[in-house]
Amino acid sequence: MPEALGLGLALVALAATRALAGRALAALLGALGLLALGAISLARAGSAISALAPTVGFLAALLLIAEGARGERVFEALGALVARGSRGSARRLLGWVLAAAVGVTALLGLDATAVLLTPVVVATARRLRADVRPPAYATGHLANSASLLLPVSN
């Protein structure tokens, strides 16, 4: 029961916070709460942290790079390139979207493609008055497939 209580409190705290720093603090407090309640031992927590540290570090680096690219409007520029390349053709649009999704996923990972590229693809398809479903589906599907080649994938 203490495990469920600790996990529940951590999830409530995460849901209640919006800022990344607040979420990190909530996660840390939740982990400390699980330790304090005896739900997990300090040795087990240390072992889990050691095992996960390289993966978490890799993901954090990818997300930081992706956030920098978002801030520099790289994804909007990529959407403009996709729109120009499609020249009004839904079939060419799909081809450009596939290429963009593979490239973004290979360089920045699945999360960047799913979270940052997909809305740009949808907006680009709408601007071109094309059916949004094929390029949106292709973006998600390609992100999942291409991420299998990465050291960390879903």
Coordinates of C-alpha atoms in Angstrom, one line a residue:
M1 CA 0.0 0.0 0.0
P2 CA 2.8 2.5 0.7
E3 CA 4.0 2.0 -2.9
A4 CA 0.6 2.9 -4.3
L5 CA 0.3 6.0 -2.1
G6 CA 3.8 7.2 -3.0
L7 CA 3.2 6.6 -6.7
G8 CA -0.2 8.3 -6.5
L9 CA 1.3 11.4 -4.8
A10 CA 4.1 11.6 -7.3
L11 CA 1.6 11.4 -10.2
V12 CA -0.7 14.1 -8.7
A13 CA 2.3 16.4 -8.2
L14 CA 3.5 15.8 -11.8
A15 CA 0.0 16.5 -13.1
A16 CA -0.3 19.7 -11.1
T17 CA 3.0 21.2 -12.3
R18 CA 3.4 22.7 -15.7
A19 CA 7.0 23.9 -15.8
L20 CA 9.8 21.4 -16.5
A21 CA 11.7 22.4 -13.4
G22 CA 8.5 21.9 -11.4
R23 CA 8.0 18.5 -12.9
A24 CA 11.6 17.5 -12.2
L25 CA 11.2 18.6 -8.6
A26 CA 7.9 16.7 -8.3
A27 CA 9.6 13.6 -9.7
L28 CA 12.4 13.9 -7.2
L29 CA 10.0 14.4 -4.3
G30 CA 8.1 11.4 -5.4
A31 CA 11.2 9.3 -5.5
L32 CA 12.2 10.5 -2.1
G33 CA 8.7 9.8 -0.8
L34 CA 9.0 6.2 -2.1
L35 CA 12.3 5.8 -0.3
A36 CA 10.9 7.4 2.9
L37 CA 7.9 5.0 2.8
G38 CA 10.2 2.0 2.4
A39 CA 8.6 1.1 -1.0
I40 CA 12.1 0.8 -2.5
S41 CA 15.5 0.4 -0.8
L42 CA 18.3 2.9 -1.3
A43 CA 20.5 0.2 -2.8
R44 CA 17.7 -0.7 -5.3
A45 CA 17.2 3.0 -6.2
G46 CA 21.0 3.4 -6.7
S47 CA 21.2 0.4 -8.9
A48 CA 18.3 1.6 -11.1
I49 CA 19.8 5.0 -11.4
S50 CA 23.2 3.5 -12.5
A51 CA 21.5 1.3 -15.0
L52 CA 19.3 4.1 -16.5
A53 CA 21.8 7.0 -16.4
P54 CA 23.3 6.5 -19.9
T55 CA 19.9 6.1 -21.5
V56 CA 18.4 9.1 -19.7
G57 CA 21.5 11.2 -20.5
F58 CA 21.2 10.3 -24.2
L59 CA 17.5 11.2 -24.2
A60 CA 18.1 14.4 -22.4
A61 CA 20.7 15.5 -24.9
L62 CA 18.4 14.7 -27.8
L63 CA 15.6 16.6 -26.2
L64 CA 17.8 19.6 -25.5
I65 CA 19.0 19.7 -29.2
A66 CA 15.4 19.3 -30.4
E67 CA 14.3 22.2 -28.1
G68 CA 17.1 24.4 -29.5
A69 CA 16.0 23.5 -33.1
R70 CA 12.4 24.4 -32.2
G71 CA 13.5 27.7 -30.7
E72 CA 15.4 28.5 -33.9
R73 CA 12.3 27.7 -35.9
V74 CA 14.0 24.8 -37.8
F75 CA 10.7 22.9 -37.9
E76 CA 8.8 25.8 -39.5
A77 CA 11.6 26.2 -42.1
L78 CA 11.4 22.4 -42.8
G79 CA 7.6 22.8 -43.2
A80 CA 8.1 25.6 -45.7
L81 CA 10.6 23.4 -47.6
V82 CA 8.2 20.5 -47.6
A83 CA 5.4 22.8 -48.9
R84 CA 7.7 24.2 -51.7
G85 CA 8.9 20.7 -52.6
S86 CA 5.3 19.3 -52.9
R87 CA 4.4 22.0 -55.5
G88 CA 0.7 21.5 -54.6
S89 CA 0.7 17.7 -55.1
A90 CA -0.6 15.5 -52.3
R91 CA 1.6 12.7 -53.5
R92 CA 4.7 14.8 -53.5
L93 CA 3.7 16.2 -50.1
L94 CA 3.6 12.7 -48.7
G95 CA 7.1 12.0 -50.2
W96 CA 8.6 15.1 -48.7
V97 CA 6.9 14.4 -45.3
L98 CA 8.4 10.9 -45.3
A99 CA 11.9 12.3 -46.0
A100 CA 11.5 14.9 -43.3
A101 CA 10.3 12.4 -40.8
V102 CA 13.1 10.0 -41.4
G103 CA 15.7 12.8 -41.2
V104 CA 14.3 14.4 -38.0
T105 CA 14.0 11.0 -36.4
A106 CA 17.5 10.0 -37.3
L107 CA 19.0 13.2 -36.1
L108 CA 16.8 14.1 -33.1
G109 CA 14.8 11.0 -32.2
L110 CA 11.2 9.9 -32.1
D111 CA 10.0 12.5 -29.6
A112 CA 11.2 15.4 -31.8
T113 CA 9.4 14.0 -34.8
A114 CA 6.2 13.2 -32.9
V115 CA 6.0 16.4 -30.9
L116 CA 7.6 19.0 -33.0
L117 CA 7.4 17.9 -36.6
T118 CA 3.9 16.4 -36.7
P119 CA 2.1 19.8 -35.9
V120 CA 4.2 21.4 -38.6
V121 CA 3.2 18.7 -41.1
V122 CA -0.5 19.0 -40.2
A123 CA -0.3 22.8 -40.6
T124 CA 1.5 22.5 -43.9
A125 CA -1.1 20.0 -45.3
R126 CA -3.9 22.3 -44.2
R127 CA -2.2 25.3 -45.9
L128 CA -1.9 23.3 -49.1
R129 CA -5.6 22.2 -48.7
A130 CA -4.5 18.5 -48.8
D131 CA -5.9 15.7 -46.7
V132 CA -4.2 15.9 -43.3
R133 CA -4.5 12.2 -42.5
P134 CA -1.9 10.6 -44.8
P135 CA 1.0 13.0 -43.9
A136 CA 0.2 13.0 -40.2
Y137 CA -0.1 9.2 -40.1
A138 CA 3.1 8.9 -42.1
T139 CA 5.0 11.2 -39.8
G140 CA 4.1 9.1 -36.7
H141 CA 4.6 5.8 -38.4
L142 CA 8.0 6.7 -39.9
A143 CA 9.1 8.2 -36.5
N144 CA 8.3 4.9 -34.8
S145 CA 9.9 2.8 -37.6
A146 CA 13.0 5.0 -38.0
S147 CA 13.6 5.1 -34.2
L148 CA 14.2 1.4 -34.2
L149 CA 17.6 2.1 -35.6
L150 CA 18.5 4.4 -32.7
P151 CA 20.2 3.2 -29.5
V152 CA 17.1 4.3 -27.6
S153 CA 13.7 3.6 -29.2
N154 CA 10.1 2.9 -28.4

